[in-house]
């Protein structure tokens, strides 16, 4: 059975139902101390390329095109994605991100991508 995949801002408090918590941003989140980071792992493997991130600039009107471009980047990371799902096993997986916009960010796209692989 594939894991349940949750999305959560890295600034939100951890919860028991989060399961394995993985930060998926390419940049370390502002205001989060590395010594007390509230997640199990930080992987830059799933962050959009710096060029794509800068182009998107968290502009909702660009989200559809961002999604297409980011999914093209993710196509090259299928094995890493399968490994992340296997690492979670049957437990929930929570993808953590720093973006303020909870609807238009790379975590939304990544969750859909992972769900399709599961």
Short mmCIF file of C-alpha atoms in Angstrom, two decimals:
data_model
loop_
_atom_site.label_atom_id
_atom_site.label_comp_id
_atom_site.label_asym_id
_atom_site.label_seq_id
_atom_site.Cartn_x
_atom_site.Cartn_y
_atom_site.Cartn_z
CA UNK A 1 0.00 0.00 0.00
CA UNK A 2 1.49 3.38 -0.98
CA UNK A 3 2.10 5.93 1.75
CA UNK A 4 -0.26 8.79 2.42
CA UNK A 5 1.54 11.93 1.29
CA UNK A 6 0.95 15.10 3.28
CA UNK A 7 2.12 18.61 2.50
CA UNK A 8 3.12 21.00 5.24
CA UNK A 9 5.06 24.20 5.66
CA UNK A 10 8.34 23.60 7.43
CA UNK A 11 7.32 26.29 9.94
CA UNK A 12 4.25 24.32 11.07
CA UNK A 13 4.58 22.22 14.19
CA UNK A 14 5.26 18.50 13.72
CA UNK A 15 2.36 16.15 14.39
CA UNK A 16 2.24 12.43 15.14
CA UNK A 17 0.36 11.75 11.90
CA UNK A 18 3.16 13.32 9.80
CA UNK A 19 5.16 10.11 9.66
CA UNK A 20 8.47 10.64 7.86
CA UNK A 21 9.11 14.38 7.42
CA UNK A 22 11.27 15.39 4.46
CA UNK A 23 12.29 18.93 3.55
CA UNK A 24 12.23 19.18 -0.25
CA UNK A 25 13.46 22.75 -0.77
CA UNK A 26 16.75 23.50 -2.46
CA UNK A 27 17.50 26.36 -0.10
CA UNK A 28 17.60 26.14 3.68
CA UNK A 29 14.44 27.80 5.11
CA UNK A 30 14.87 31.14 6.82
CA UNK A 31 14.55 31.13 10.58
CA UNK A 32 14.94 27.36 11.00
CA UNK A 33 17.91 26.38 13.15
CA UNK A 34 19.86 23.47 11.70
CA UNK A 35 20.53 22.08 15.16
CA UNK A 36 16.83 21.65 15.89
CA UNK A 37 15.41 21.12 12.40
CA UNK A 38 11.90 19.64 12.70
CA UNK A 39 12.29 16.98 10.02
CA UNK A 40 13.95 13.62 9.41
CA UNK A 41 15.82 14.48 6.26
CA UNK A 42 16.60 17.31 3.88
CA UNK A 43 16.83 16.32 0.25
CA UNK A 44 17.58 18.83 -2.48
CA UNK A 45 16.96 16.10 -5.08
CA UNK A 46 13.39 17.20 -5.61
CA UNK A 47 13.79 20.96 -5.64
CA UNK A 48 13.17 22.73 -8.95
CA UNK A 49 16.29 23.89 -10.73
CA UNK A 50 17.48 27.34 -9.67
CA UNK A 51 16.58 28.70 -13.11
CA UNK A 52 13.02 27.35 -12.91
CA UNK A 53 12.59 28.53 -9.34
CA UNK A 54 13.69 32.04 -10.25
CA UNK A 55 11.50 32.12 -13.36
CA UNK A 56 8.41 30.96 -11.42
CA UNK A 57 9.00 33.52 -8.66
CA UNK A 58 5.90 32.17 -6.81
CA UNK A 59 3.62 33.88 -9.33
CA UNK A 60 0.30 31.99 -9.45
CA UNK A 61 -0.33 32.97 -13.07
CA UNK A 62 2.80 30.99 -14.02
CA UNK A 63 1.88 27.87 -12.03
CA UNK A 64 0.48 25.84 -14.96
CA UNK A 65 3.64 26.34 -17.02
CA UNK A 66 5.80 25.86 -13.92
CA UNK A 67 4.05 22.53 -13.35
CA UNK A 68 4.87 21.34 -16.88
CA UNK A 69 8.51 22.41 -16.65
CA UNK A 70 8.98 20.99 -13.17
CA UNK A 71 7.40 17.66 -14.12
CA UNK A 72 9.88 17.47 -17.00
CA UNK A 73 12.69 17.92 -14.46
CA UNK A 74 11.14 15.30 -12.18
CA UNK A 75 11.07 12.77 -15.02
CA UNK A 76 14.85 12.52 -14.62
CA UNK A 77 14.47 11.80 -10.89
CA UNK A 78 12.12 8.84 -11.03
CA UNK A 79 14.52 6.44 -9.29
CA UNK A 80 15.14 8.90 -6.44
CA UNK A 81 11.37 9.36 -6.13
CA UNK A 82 10.82 5.61 -5.91
CA UNK A 83 13.54 5.39 -3.27
CA UNK A 84 11.84 8.12 -1.23
CA UNK A 85 8.53 6.24 -1.40
CA UNK A 86 10.25 2.98 -0.41
CA UNK A 87 11.94 4.74 2.49
CA UNK A 88 8.53 5.82 3.79
CA UNK A 89 7.15 2.30 3.43
CA UNK A 90 3.56 2.11 4.67
CA UNK A 91 3.98 5.08 7.01
CA UNK A 92 2.79 8.55 6.05
CA UNK A 93 5.20 10.84 4.23
CA UNK A 94 5.12 14.59 4.82
CA UNK A 95 6.76 16.82 2.25
CA UNK A 96 7.92 20.05 3.86
CA UNK A 97 8.40 23.33 2.02
CA UNK A 98 8.95 26.96 2.99
CA UNK A 99 6.77 28.78 0.44
CA UNK A 100 3.96 30.93 1.82
CA UNK A 101 1.53 29.99 -0.95
CA UNK A 102 0.12 26.59 -0.02
CA UNK A 103 -1.57 26.03 -3.41
CA UNK A 104 1.05 27.15 -5.92
CA UNK A 105 4.37 25.56 -4.99
CA UNK A 106 6.60 22.70 -6.03
CA UNK A 107 5.42 20.43 -3.20
CA UNK A 108 1.94 20.29 -4.76
CA UNK A 109 3.45 19.11 -8.05
CA UNK A 110 5.83 16.68 -6.37
CA UNK A 111 3.04 15.06 -4.36
CA UNK A 112 1.09 14.43 -7.56
CA UNK A 113 4.21 13.00 -9.22
CA UNK A 114 4.92 10.68 -6.27
CA UNK A 115 1.29 9.59 -6.08
CA UNK A 116 1.42 8.53 -9.72
CA UNK A 117 4.54 6.42 -9.05
CA UNK A 118 3.09 4.75 -5.96
#
